[in-house]
Short mmCIF file of C-alpha atoms in Angstrom, two decimals:
data_model
loop_
_atom_site.label_atom_id
_atom_site.label_comp_id
_atom_site.label_asym_id
_atom_site.label_seq_id
_atom_site.Cartn_x
_atom_site.Cartn_y
_atom_site.Cartn_z
CA UNK A 1003 6.03 1.68 13.26
CA UNK A 1004 6.62 -0.81 15.62
CA UNK A 1005 8.89 -3.32 15.08
CA UNK A 1006 9.43 -1.68 11.15
CA UNK A 1007 12.50 0.21 11.84
CA UNK A 1008 14.81 -2.45 12.13
CA UNK A 1009 13.71 -4.95 10.07
CA UNK A 1010 15.54 -6.06 7.21
CA UNK A 1011 13.42 -3.97 4.02
CA UNK A 1012 12.84 -1.08 5.77
CA UNK A 1013 16.83 -0.57 5.67
CA UNK A 1014 17.03 -2.08 2.17
CA UNK A 1015 14.28 0.01 0.50
CA UNK A 1016 16.10 3.08 3.12
CA UNK A 1017 18.84 2.52 0.86
CA UNK A 1018 17.18 2.11 -2.12
CA UNK A 1019 15.85 5.56 -1.72
CA UNK A 1020 18.98 6.19 -1.25
CA UNK A 1021 20.65 5.87 -4.52
CA UNK A 1022 18.12 7.15 -6.27
CA UNK A 1023 18.00 10.22 -5.39
CA UNK A 1024 22.46 10.10 -5.55
CA UNK A 1025 22.53 8.99 -8.53
CA UNK A 1026 18.44 9.50 -10.74
CA UNK A 1027 18.71 12.44 -13.30
CA UNK A 1028 15.68 13.61 -11.94
CA UNK A 1029 15.69 16.84 -9.78
CA UNK A 1030 13.58 17.66 -6.93
CA UNK A 1031 10.73 20.76 -7.82
CA UNK A 1032 8.24 21.98 -5.06
CA UNK A 1033 5.38 23.69 -5.49
CA UNK A 1034 3.86 25.76 -2.99
CA UNK A 1035 0.68 23.60 -1.32
CA UNK A 1036 -2.03 25.41 0.85
CA UNK A 1037 -1.52 23.78 3.64
CA UNK A 1038 -5.77 23.90 3.84
CA UNK A 1039 -7.46 23.64 0.94
CA UNK A 1040 -10.95 23.82 2.65
CA UNK A 1041 -11.13 26.82 4.90
CA UNK A 1042 -14.92 26.73 5.55
CA UNK A 1043 -15.27 23.56 6.41
CA UNK A 1044 -15.85 22.77 10.02
CA UNK A 1045 -13.36 19.17 10.66
CA UNK A 1046 -10.13 21.65 10.11
CA UNK A 1047 -10.69 24.76 12.38
CA UNK A 1048 -8.89 26.41 13.85
CA UNK A 1049 -7.37 26.83 9.78
CA UNK A 1050 -4.68 28.57 8.58
CA UNK A 1051 -3.23 30.76 5.66
CA UNK A 1052 0.19 29.05 5.26
CA UNK A 1053 1.58 26.60 2.54
CA UNK A 1054 4.54 24.30 2.18
CA UNK A 1055 6.58 22.85 -0.37
CA UNK A 1056 5.26 19.54 -1.66
CA UNK A 1057 8.09 17.79 -4.04
CA UNK A 1058 7.50 16.99 -7.60
CA UNK A 1059 9.93 15.37 -10.48
CA UNK A 1060 8.79 15.35 -14.19
CA UNK A 1061 10.58 13.43 -17.42
CA UNK A 1062 10.54 15.19 -20.41
CA UNK A 1063 12.66 13.01 -22.58
CA UNK A 1064 9.37 12.00 -24.63
CA UNK A 1065 7.30 15.50 -24.94
CA UNK A 1066 6.07 16.82 -27.45
CA UNK A 1067 3.67 20.03 -27.36
CA UNK A 1068 0.07 19.06 -27.36
CA UNK A 1069 1.10 16.08 -25.55
CA UNK A 1070 -0.65 15.02 -21.85
CA UNK A 1071 1.07 15.18 -18.60
CA UNK A 1072 1.35 11.59 -16.84
CA UNK A 1073 0.67 12.83 -13.55
CA UNK A 1074 2.15 10.01 -10.80
CA UNK A 1075 0.09 9.85 -7.55
CA UNK A 1076 3.84 9.39 -5.49
CA UNK A 1077 1.14 7.56 -2.38
CA UNK A 1078 2.91 6.38 1.06
CA UNK A 1079 6.07 7.06 -0.22
CA UNK A 1080 8.44 9.03 -1.22
CA UNK A 1081 8.78 10.30 -4.29
CA UNK A 1082 12.51 9.21 -5.17
CA UNK A 1083 11.26 5.58 -4.54
CA UNK A 1084 8.80 5.88 -7.72
CA UNK A 1085 11.12 7.29 -9.60
CA UNK A 1086 11.19 3.63 -11.76
CA UNK A 1087 7.71 4.94 -12.89
CA UNK A 1088 9.22 7.27 -15.00
CA UNK A 1089 12.68 4.93 -15.86
CA UNK A 1090 10.85 1.33 -17.76
CA UNK A 1091 7.48 1.89 -15.83
CA UNK A 1092 4.02 2.86 -16.15
CA UNK A 1093 4.87 6.15 -17.21
CA UNK A 1094 7.54 5.58 -19.06
CA UNK A 1095 5.34 3.60 -21.61
CA UNK A 1096 2.24 6.05 -21.94
CA UNK A 1097 5.33 8.35 -22.28
CA UNK A 1098 7.07 6.61 -25.19
CA UNK A 1099 3.86 5.84 -26.92
CA UNK A 1100 1.94 9.72 -26.57
CA UNK A 1101 4.25 11.78 -25.82
CA UNK A 1102 3.84 12.99 -22.94
CA UNK A 1103 5.74 14.41 -20.51
CA UNK A 1104 5.57 12.35 -16.75
CA UNK A 1105 5.26 13.58 -12.61
CA UNK A 1106 5.37 12.16 -10.00
CA UNK A 1107 4.28 14.55 -7.26
CA UNK A 1108 5.37 13.25 -3.34
CA UNK A 1109 2.56 13.23 -1.60
CA UNK A 1110 1.77 15.07 1.26
CA UNK A 1111 3.33 13.98 4.79
CA UNK A 1112 4.77 11.43 3.31
CA UNK A 1113 9.55 12.04 1.68
CA UNK A 1114 9.85 15.13 2.56
CA UNK A 1115 7.37 17.54 1.58
CA UNK A 1116 6.33 18.17 5.49
CA UNK A 1117 3.29 20.70 6.22
CA UNK A 1118 5.36 20.56 9.80
CA UNK A 1119 8.43 20.01 11.56
CA UNK A 1120 6.73 16.87 13.77
CA UNK A 1121 3.42 15.13 13.60
CA UNK A 1122 1.35 14.81 16.77
CA UNK A 1123 -1.97 14.12 16.47
CA UNK A 1124 -3.21 18.48 15.62
CA UNK A 1125 -0.45 18.84 13.17
CA UNK A 1126 -2.18 16.05 11.68
CA UNK A 1127 -5.38 16.82 11.40
CA UNK A 1128 -4.72 18.04 7.36
CA UNK A 1129 -3.05 14.71 6.33
CA UNK A 1130 -6.75 13.32 4.97
CA UNK A 1131 -7.80 11.82 1.33
CA UNK A 1132 -10.55 14.60 0.12
CA UNK A 1133 -6.67 17.06 0.82
CA UNK A 1134 -5.18 14.93 -0.62
CA UNK A 1135 -7.09 14.89 -3.66
CA UNK A 1136 -7.00 18.62 -4.02
CA UNK A 1137 -3.10 19.11 -3.24
CA UNK A 1138 -3.77 16.33 -6.89
CA UNK A 1139 -5.96 18.65 -8.09
CA UNK A 1140 -3.83 22.34 -7.60
CA UNK A 1141 -0.73 21.01 -9.36
CA UNK A 1142 -2.19 20.37 -11.92
CA UNK A 1143 -3.81 24.28 -12.30
CA UNK A 1144 -0.17 25.54 -10.86
CA UNK A 1145 2.50 23.46 -11.62
CA UNK A 1146 5.22 24.93 -13.69
CA UNK A 1147 8.13 22.34 -15.85
CA UNK A 1148 11.07 24.87 -16.17
CA UNK A 1149 12.63 24.37 -19.52
CA UNK A 1150 8.88 22.67 -21.29
CA UNK A 1151 7.94 26.58 -23.16
CA UNK A 1152 3.91 27.79 -23.04
CA UNK A 1153 1.26 26.77 -20.13
CA UNK A 1154 -0.05 22.87 -20.02
CA UNK A 1155 -1.29 23.25 -17.16
CA UNK A 1156 -4.85 21.99 -16.68
CA UNK A 1157 -7.14 21.13 -17.71
CA UNK A 1158 -6.16 23.07 -20.88
CA UNK A 1159 -3.66 20.44 -20.98
CA UNK A 1160 -4.79 16.91 -20.70
CA UNK A 1161 -3.67 15.76 -17.36
CA UNK A 1162 -4.21 11.52 -16.91
CA UNK A 1163 -3.27 10.66 -13.62
CA UNK A 1164 -2.05 7.46 -12.46
CA UNK A 1165 -1.40 5.96 -9.45
CA UNK A 1166 -0.96 2.00 -7.47
CA UNK A 1167 -2.76 0.49 -4.05
CA UNK A 1168 -3.13 3.74 -1.76
CA UNK A 1169 -1.96 5.85 -4.54
CA UNK A 1170 -4.74 3.77 -7.19
CA UNK A 1171 -7.55 4.97 -4.53
CA UNK A 1172 -6.49 9.03 -4.85
CA UNK A 1173 -6.29 8.24 -8.70
CA UNK A 1174 -9.58 7.46 -8.67
CA UNK A 1175 -11.14 10.11 -6.59
CA UNK A 1176 -9.73 12.73 -7.83
CA UNK A 1177 -10.93 12.00 -10.78
CA UNK A 1178 -14.98 11.86 -9.43
CA UNK A 1179 -14.47 14.71 -7.82
CA UNK A 1180 -12.45 16.78 -10.02
CA UNK A 1181 -13.02 15.63 -12.94
CA UNK A 1182 -13.62 18.92 -14.93
CA UNK A 1183 -10.04 19.71 -14.17
CA UNK A 1184 -8.47 16.08 -14.86
CA UNK A 1185 -9.26 14.44 -17.70
CA UNK A 1186 -8.90 10.83 -17.20
CA UNK A 1187 -7.39 8.30 -15.06
CA UNK A 1188 -5.47 5.03 -14.52
CA UNK A 1189 -6.30 3.49 -11.13
CA UNK A 1190 -4.34 0.64 -10.45
CA UNK A 1191 -5.28 -1.69 -7.33
CA UNK A 1192 -7.01 0.61 -6.21
CA UNK A 1193 -8.27 0.15 -2.59
CA UNK A 1194 -11.32 2.15 -3.76
CA UNK A 1195 -14.29 0.36 -0.75
CA UNK A 1196 -13.07 -0.04 3.16
CA UNK A 1197 -13.92 -2.28 5.83
CA UNK A 1198 -12.24 -1.77 9.60
CA UNK A 1199 -11.69 -5.70 9.46
CA UNK A 1200 -9.94 -6.98 6.57
CA UNK A 1201 -9.32 -10.93 6.78
CA UNK A 1202 -10.03 -11.61 3.31
CA UNK A 1203 -6.11 -10.04 2.61
CA UNK A 1204 -4.67 -14.10 3.47
CA UNK A 1205 -7.01 -15.32 1.30
CA UNK A 1206 -5.09 -15.21 -2.15
CA UNK A 1207 -2.58 -17.24 -0.63
CA UNK A 1208 -4.77 -19.52 1.39
CA UNK A 1209 -5.85 -20.17 -2.07
CA UNK A 1210 -2.60 -19.66 -4.85
CA UNK A 1211 -0.01 -20.63 -2.43
CA UNK A 1212 1.89 -23.25 -2.35
CA UNK A 1213 -0.95 -26.20 -0.81
CA UNK A 1214 1.21 -28.26 1.67
CA UNK A 1215 2.60 -24.81 3.16
CA UNK A 1216 -0.82 -22.55 3.46
CA UNK A 1217 -2.00 -26.23 5.29
CA UNK A 1218 0.76 -27.02 7.43
CA UNK A 1219 0.47 -22.68 8.51
CA UNK A 1220 -2.85 -23.46 8.92
CA UNK A 1221 -2.33 -26.79 11.21
CA UNK A 1222 0.41 -25.41 13.42
CA UNK A 1223 -2.34 -21.89 13.75
CA UNK A 1224 -4.94 -24.17 14.79
CA UNK A 1225 -3.24 -26.16 17.63
CA UNK A 1226 -1.47 -22.92 18.77
CA UNK A 1227 -5.06 -21.57 18.78
CA UNK A 1228 -6.29 -24.18 20.91
CA UNK A 1229 -3.61 -24.29 23.44
CA UNK A 1230 -4.91 -20.21 23.67
CA UNK A 1231 -9.08 -21.29 23.63
CA UNK A 1232 -7.31 -23.37 26.84
CA UNK A 1233 -5.92 -20.53 28.44
CA UNK A 1234 -2.85 -22.91 29.03
CA UNK A 1235 0.10 -20.75 29.45
CA UNK A 1236 2.58 -23.47 30.27
CA UNK A 1237 2.11 -25.05 27.17
CA UNK A 1238 1.79 -21.85 24.56
CA UNK A 1239 5.62 -20.57 26.32
CA UNK A 1240 6.70 -23.57 25.51
CA UNK A 1241 4.92 -22.91 22.06
CA UNK A 1242 7.14 -19.47 21.81
CA UNK A 1243 10.41 -20.46 22.97
CA UNK A 1244 10.31 -23.17 19.95
CA UNK A 1245 10.67 -20.49 18.20
CA UNK A 1246 13.48 -18.06 19.79
CA UNK A 1247 10.29 -16.03 21.01
CA UNK A 1248 9.58 -17.34 24.23
CA UNK A 1249 10.57 -13.66 25.65
CA UNK A 1250 7.34 -12.17 23.83
CA UNK A 1251 4.51 -11.62 26.90
CA UNK A 1252 1.85 -10.81 24.14
CA UNK A 1253 -0.02 -14.01 22.15
CA UNK A 1254 -0.20 -10.75 19.75
CA UNK A 1255 3.29 -10.02 19.12
CA UNK A 1256 4.50 -13.78 19.27
CA UNK A 1257 1.47 -14.38 16.89
CA UNK A 1258 2.60 -11.18 14.44
CA UNK A 1259 6.49 -12.03 14.89
CA UNK A 1260 6.21 -15.75 13.28
CA UNK A 1261 3.47 -14.34 10.60
CA UNK A 1262 5.21 -11.85 9.03
CA UNK A 1263 6.84 -13.98 6.36
CA UNK A 1264 3.73 -14.85 5.66
CA UNK A 1265 2.18 -11.21 6.09
CA UNK A 1266 1.70 -9.62 10.22
CA UNK A 1267 -1.02 -7.22 10.84
CA UNK A 1268 0.20 -4.10 8.89
CA UNK A 1269 4.20 -5.40 9.24
CA UNK A 1270 5.98 -6.95 6.31
CA UNK A 1271 9.46 -7.45 8.00
CA UNK A 1272 10.47 -10.48 4.74
CA UNK A 1273 8.88 -9.24 1.40
CA UNK A 1274 5.64 -11.09 1.91
CA UNK A 1275 2.74 -12.97 -0.57
CA UNK A 1276 1.99 -9.30 -1.73
CA UNK A 1277 6.08 -8.10 -2.87
CA UNK A 1278 5.37 -11.34 -5.65
CA UNK A 1279 6.56 -9.44 -9.11
CA UNK A 1280 6.75 -11.07 -12.65
CA UNK A 1281 9.70 -8.17 -12.68
CA UNK A 1282 12.77 -9.09 -10.66
CA UNK A 1283 14.09 -6.15 -10.01
CA UNK A 1284 11.53 -4.68 -8.16
CA UNK A 1285 9.71 -7.71 -6.89
CA UNK A 1286 11.04 -10.68 -4.59
CA UNK A 1287 11.04 -14.16 -3.94
CA UNK A 1288 11.22 -14.59 0.56
CA UNK A 1289 7.05 -15.99 0.12
CA UNK A 1290 8.28 -18.80 -1.71
CA UNK A 1291 11.75 -19.36 0.26
CA UNK A 1292 9.47 -19.21 3.81
CA UNK A 1293 7.55 -22.21 2.38
CA UNK A 1294 10.81 -23.88 0.29
CA UNK A 1295 11.64 -24.23 3.67
CA UNK A 1296 8.65 -25.01 5.82
CA UNK A 1297 7.89 -27.72 3.32
CA UNK A 1298 11.77 -28.50 3.68
CA UNK A 1299 10.86 -32.87 2.99
CA UNK A 1300 14.59 -33.49 4.03
CA UNK A 1301 15.07 -31.71 6.70
CA UNK A 1302 17.76 -32.31 9.22
CA UNK A 1303 17.04 -34.89 11.96
CA UNK A 1304 17.00 -32.95 14.58
CA UNK A 1305 15.02 -30.10 12.82
CA UNK A 1306 12.21 -32.06 12.00
CA UNK A 1307 12.28 -33.62 16.14
CA UNK A 1308 10.52 -30.64 16.46
CA UNK A 1309 7.67 -32.20 14.68
CA UNK A 1310 7.30 -33.48 17.63
CA UNK A 1311 7.95 -32.29 20.50
CA UNK A 1312 4.26 -30.40 21.61
CA UNK A 1313 2.74 -33.65 20.67
CA UNK A 1314 1.09 -33.91 23.95
CA UNK A 1315 -0.71 -31.60 24.17
CA UNK A 1316 -2.40 -32.32 20.36
CA UNK A 1317 -3.28 -35.23 21.94
CA UNK A 1318 -0.56 -37.33 19.88
CA UNK A 1319 -0.80 -35.72 16.67
CA UNK A 1320 2.68 -34.50 15.03
CA UNK A 1321 2.61 -30.71 14.57
CA UNK A 1322 3.95 -31.25 10.93
CA UNK A 1323 6.60 -28.54 9.65
CA UNK A 1324 6.27 -26.76 12.98
CA UNK A 1325 10.31 -27.29 13.42
CA UNK A 1326 11.51 -25.92 9.74
CA UNK A 1327 8.69 -23.60 10.61
CA UNK A 1328 10.20 -22.28 13.78
CA UNK A 1329 14.04 -22.43 12.25
CA UNK A 1330 12.98 -20.28 9.47
CA UNK A 1331 12.21 -17.97 11.84
CA UNK A 1332 15.14 -18.10 13.98
CA UNK A 1333 17.74 -18.65 10.94
CA UNK A 1334 15.55 -15.20 9.27
CA UNK A 1335 14.14 -12.63 11.49
CA UNK A 1336 15.61 -13.07 14.85
CA UNK A 1337 18.81 -11.92 13.65
CA UNK A 1338 16.93 -8.90 12.52
CA UNK A 1339 16.74 -7.61 16.50
CA UNK A 1340 21.14 -7.25 16.23
CA UNK A 1341 21.22 -8.34 20.13
CA UNK A 1342 18.25 -6.51 21.60
CA UNK A 1343 15.54 -7.23 23.93
CA UNK A 1344 13.20 -9.94 22.21
CA UNK A 1345 10.49 -7.96 23.66
CA UNK A 1346 11.64 -4.60 23.42
CA UNK A 1347 10.37 -2.42 20.45
CA UNK A 1348 13.46 -2.18 19.44
CA UNK A 1349 13.18 -6.04 17.95
CA UNK A 1350 9.74 -7.68 18.20
CA UNK A 1351 7.51 -6.27 21.29
CA UNK A 1352 4.86 -4.09 19.79
CA UNK A 1353 3.37 -3.05 24.28
CA UNK A 1354 5.27 0.38 24.48
CA UNK A 1355 2.49 3.26 24.49
CA UNK A 1356 5.70 6.07 24.77
CA UNK A 1357 7.09 4.67 21.29
CA UNK A 1358 3.69 4.92 19.53
CA UNK A 1359 3.61 8.66 20.80
CA UNK A 1360 6.96 9.63 19.60
CA UNK A 1361 5.94 13.03 16.74
CA UNK A 1362 8.48 12.07 14.75
CA UNK A 1363 7.54 12.94 11.13
CA UNK A 1364 7.59 9.04 9.15
CA UNK A 1365 6.41 8.01 6.50
CA UNK A 1366 5.17 4.88 9.30
CA UNK A 1367 3.78 7.50 11.83
CA UNK A 1368 1.62 8.98 8.96
CA UNK A 1369 0.49 5.33 7.15
CA UNK A 1370 -0.77 5.25 10.78
CA UNK A 1371 -2.92 8.44 11.35
CA UNK A 1372 -4.40 7.35 7.71
CA UNK A 1373 -5.04 4.16 8.67
CA UNK A 1374 -6.65 4.42 11.95
CA UNK A 1375 -8.53 7.75 10.78
CA UNK A 1376 -10.57 6.45 7.39
CA UNK A 1377 -8.68 3.79 5.79
CA UNK A 1378 -9.42 1.11 8.87
CA UNK A 1379 -8.24 -2.14 6.55
CA UNK A 1380 -6.94 -3.55 9.49
CA UNK A 1381 -5.90 -7.34 9.01
CA UNK A 1382 -7.19 -9.65 10.68
CA UNK A 1383 -8.00 -13.49 11.10
CA UNK A 1384 -10.77 -14.79 9.55
CA UNK A 1385 -14.60 -15.44 11.59
CA UNK A 1386 -14.66 -19.49 10.87
CA UNK A 1387 -12.51 -21.74 8.21
CA UNK A 1388 -8.61 -22.22 8.14
CA UNK A 1389 -6.38 -18.94 9.04
CA UNK A 1390 -3.26 -18.35 8.82
CA UNK A 1391 -2.82 -16.11 11.23
CA UNK A 1392 -3.53 -17.23 15.21
CA UNK A 1393 -6.54 -15.63 16.05
CA UNK A 1394 -5.60 -13.49 18.93
CA UNK A 1395 -5.02 -11.04 15.93
CA UNK A 1396 -7.93 -9.26 15.83
CA UNK A 1397 -9.03 -5.22 15.73
CA UNK A 1398 -8.16 -4.11 18.72
CA UNK A 1399 -4.91 -5.40 18.10
CA UNK A 1400 -4.25 -2.49 15.74
CA UNK A 1401 -6.19 -0.43 16.93
CA UNK A 1402 -4.69 -0.38 20.33
CA UNK A 1403 -1.57 1.61 18.40
CA UNK A 1404 -4.12 4.32 17.05
CA UNK A 1405 -4.98 4.99 20.61
CA UNK A 1406 -1.75 5.15 21.73
CA UNK A 1407 0.58 6.92 19.26
CA UNK A 1408 -2.24 9.78 18.29
CA UNK A 1409 -3.74 10.34 22.07
CA UNK A 1410 -6.70 13.77 21.76
CA UNK A 1411 -4.64 16.66 20.63
CA UNK A 1412 -6.24 20.36 21.52
CA UNK A 1413 -8.27 20.85 17.94
CA UNK A 1414 -8.03 17.15 17.29
CA UNK A 1415 -8.81 13.68 18.21
CA UNK A 1416 -8.76 10.26 16.15
CA UNK A 1417 -11.95 8.67 16.16
CA UNK A 1418 -12.34 5.51 18.37
CA UNK A 1419 -12.67 3.76 15.17
CA UNK A 1420 -11.70 4.50 11.62
CA UNK A 1421 -14.53 6.76 9.77
CA UNK A 1422 -14.67 4.54 7.36
CA UNK A 1423 -17.32 6.94 5.33
CA UNK A 1424 -14.28 9.34 4.60
CA UNK A 1425 -14.10 6.81 1.76
CA UNK A 1426 -17.40 5.33 0.89
CA UNK A 1427 -18.38 8.78 0.36
CA UNK A 1428 -17.73 8.44 -3.01
CA UNK A 1429 -19.01 5.51 -4.57
CA UNK A 1430 -17.60 2.47 -3.67
CA UNK A 1431 -17.83 -0.70 -4.85
CA UNK A 1432 -20.37 1.16 -7.40
CA UNK A 1433 -17.75 3.45 -8.09
CA UNK A 1434 -17.83 5.03 -11.55
CA UNK A 1435 -16.52 8.55 -12.88
CA UNK A 1436 -15.47 9.17 -17.06
CA UNK A 1437 -12.59 8.53 -18.15
CA UNK A 1438 -11.04 6.36 -15.20
CA UNK A 1439 -9.50 2.78 -16.30
CA UNK A 1440 -9.50 0.51 -13.02
CA UNK A 1441 -7.05 -2.54 -12.52
CA UNK A 1442 -6.18 -4.63 -10.90
CA UNK A 1443 -4.82 -7.68 -10.24
CA UNK A 1444 -6.76 -11.47 -9.72
CA UNK A 1445 -3.66 -12.90 -6.62
CA UNK A 1446 -3.58 -9.39 -4.72
CA UNK A 1447 -3.97 -9.53 -1.73
CA UNK A 1448 -5.97 -6.80 -1.70
CA UNK A 1449 -7.86 -6.84 -4.49
CA UNK A 1450 -11.11 -7.80 -2.24
CA UNK A 1451 -11.72 -3.46 -1.69
CA UNK A 1452 -11.36 -3.59 -4.88
CA UNK A 1453 -12.36 -2.84 -7.74
CA UNK A 1454 -12.78 -5.90 -8.45
CA UNK A 1455 -13.48 -7.75 -5.34
CA UNK A 1456 -15.16 -10.91 -5.58
CA UNK A 1457 -18.54 -9.39 -3.79
CA UNK A 1458 -18.24 -6.77 -6.53
CA UNK A 1459 -21.24 -6.52 -9.03
CA UNK A 1460 -20.90 -7.99 -12.74
CA UNK A 1461 -18.15 -5.37 -14.05
CA UNK A 1462 -18.10 -4.28 -18.29
CA UNK A 1463 -15.66 -2.54 -19.84
CA UNK A 1464 -16.60 0.62 -22.30
CA UNK A 1465 -13.84 3.03 -23.48
CA UNK A 1466 -15.68 5.42 -21.50
CA UNK A 1467 -15.47 3.70 -17.89
CA UNK A 1468 -13.26 1.34 -19.13
CA UNK A 1469 -11.68 -2.27 -16.50
CA UNK A 1470 -9.71 -4.83 -16.57
CA UNK A 1471 -8.39 -7.87 -14.18
CA UNK A 1472 -5.24 -9.24 -15.28
CA UNK A 1473 -4.93 -12.78 -14.52
CA UNK A 1474 -2.14 -14.08 -12.45
CA UNK A 1475 -1.38 -10.84 -11.51
CA UNK A 1476 -0.20 -8.35 -7.93
CA UNK A 1477 -0.69 -5.76 -6.49
CA UNK A 1478 0.17 -3.60 -9.54
CA UNK A 1479 2.03 -5.37 -11.07
CA UNK A 1480 1.06 -3.25 -14.17
CA UNK A 1481 2.99 -0.51 -13.14
CA UNK A 1482 6.48 -2.10 -13.23
CA UNK A 1483 8.00 -2.66 -17.13
CA UNK A 1484 10.99 -4.00 -18.28
CA UNK A 1485 11.27 -0.44 -20.76
CA UNK A 1486 10.46 -3.24 -24.11
CA UNK A 1487 6.42 -4.11 -24.33
CA UNK A 1488 7.49 -6.63 -26.82
CA UNK A 1489 9.42 -8.45 -24.35
CA UNK A 1490 7.17 -8.68 -21.42
CA UNK A 1491 5.45 -11.71 -20.77
CA UNK A 1492 1.92 -12.05 -22.15
CA UNK A 1493 -0.01 -11.34 -19.07
CA UNK A 1494 1.68 -7.60 -18.33
CA UNK A 1495 2.44 -6.97 -22.14
CA UNK A 1496 -1.10 -7.75 -22.85
CA UNK A 1497 -2.31 -4.95 -20.41
CA UNK A 1498 -0.03 -2.50 -20.72
CA UNK A 1499 -0.68 -2.30 -24.87
CA UNK A 1500 -4.63 -2.48 -23.14
CA UNK A 1501 -3.63 0.78 -21.33
CA UNK A 1502 -2.06 2.47 -24.47
CA UNK A 1503 -4.97 1.39 -26.18
CA UNK A 1504 -6.90 3.19 -23.32
CA UNK A 1505 -5.21 5.67 -23.13
CA UNK A 1506 -5.02 6.65 -27.01
CA UNK A 1507 -8.91 6.85 -27.67
CA UNK A 1508 -9.15 10.05 -24.26
CA UNK A 1509 -6.91 11.23 -26.59
CA UNK A 1510 -8.43 11.96 -29.67
CA UNK A 1511 -12.00 12.87 -28.12
CA UNK A 1512 -9.76 15.56 -25.66
CA UNK A 1513 -10.30 18.76 -27.72
CA UNK A 1514 -14.56 18.66 -28.06
CA UNK A 1515 -13.76 17.65 -24.15
CA UNK A 1516 -12.27 20.74 -23.92
CA UNK A 1517 -15.26 23.08 -25.28
CA UNK A 1518 -17.89 21.66 -23.35
CA UNK A 1519 -15.53 22.30 -20.25
CA UNK A 1520 -14.97 25.76 -21.71
CA UNK A 1521 -18.25 26.47 -21.99
CA UNK A 1522 -19.48 24.85 -18.46
CA UNK A 1523 -17.10 27.82 -17.55
CA UNK A 1524 -18.91 30.56 -18.45
#
């Protein structure tokens, strides 16, 4: 997904994954997974009986016979990038507390679990929510764990799923669709509800970020949008040039680029609010560094002088902190292009249809396909009120990438806009399934498409339908740990203790559930 290939966070993540592959004690195993679980569905015609090799990794350090299996849903990344959850995170915590076995299943079309050599529109036809959660059910019935005696497949053994974000939604959907096989699940920051344009992504930043930073960005964006509304091309070019981005011809490409430290639509070259974390090993303070730079009251005179360069277009009023904002972009983002033309897809340009149409398999291509077909939630500016990103960033900006990337194939084509029904069919904000726990953080940018959305009905927790909203936590922060729950920050510690109690209560009732399940199969 342009321009992500060149950017530092992507490079860092790739490097981290390589180190994990080299240093990890978790060897890769594979299962022959059916490409098509639904041979009677016209959605997947013409059908295939072929299989593909799907990777999984497991940890039996704490396992004792009779213990549960914890299936970590890989989500939109590779299996190795999830190893921390077996080593110090939520799966390690639950394994230790209950003598369980932990396993990571790499999602289809991610990592090295691709059904085909390339990812054309036709070949991506099997990348759907229902096929992905069917993988989870099939895996639970057929997985083999070398070195483990006996059969620990579902439903004879309690399988409890965990996933965060997209994988959280897949966890919830799996438990609802296959509740007679999968015993329970914890859905963290699970995006169970979807919308087309998701302007609420920026709401927690507006509310909880340093307010002098927020106000500065809002005001600068207001002034830029006024230039766009007036079609003042001369002033717009001057504004772009202040950031060193005068060569970016498309106003939306420019708007996305200067929004990167906040969270540009689909692309996060620097770590954003979403990447904040209580654990510095996995989180980043990039966002706060950005805000500290934007609000630097001790900036040198040559930087602060920039605040008045465009005052002639704003009735003499200064563009407060514009110099600081522009300097941060020039120092932090521009070097990432490594000399490539600013307006190219090797830098910050996106207006290249040929680039997007490349069918080479990649994480970004798979994620974009799912976004374009089912998930939606395109990041856009709000319909009214202050905005941290320019109002030129609307649904059509992301939708053009969909159309360029996935031209109609012989058998498959993408919809004109995402078919949200494929998600909403599971229940949306009215979602409910037995032994499915929802846990969210109240400063998460994805909160308003999660169970604890600000517009959702009141939530009441029970042992069968548990829920927990962590005050002060972001995007599936509960998935991270430090291998010592007692030493964790209290708000995370209490979430982990709640998850342990919740699972232990479920496990006490497994035998009676198993009997009921067996009887229903007779």
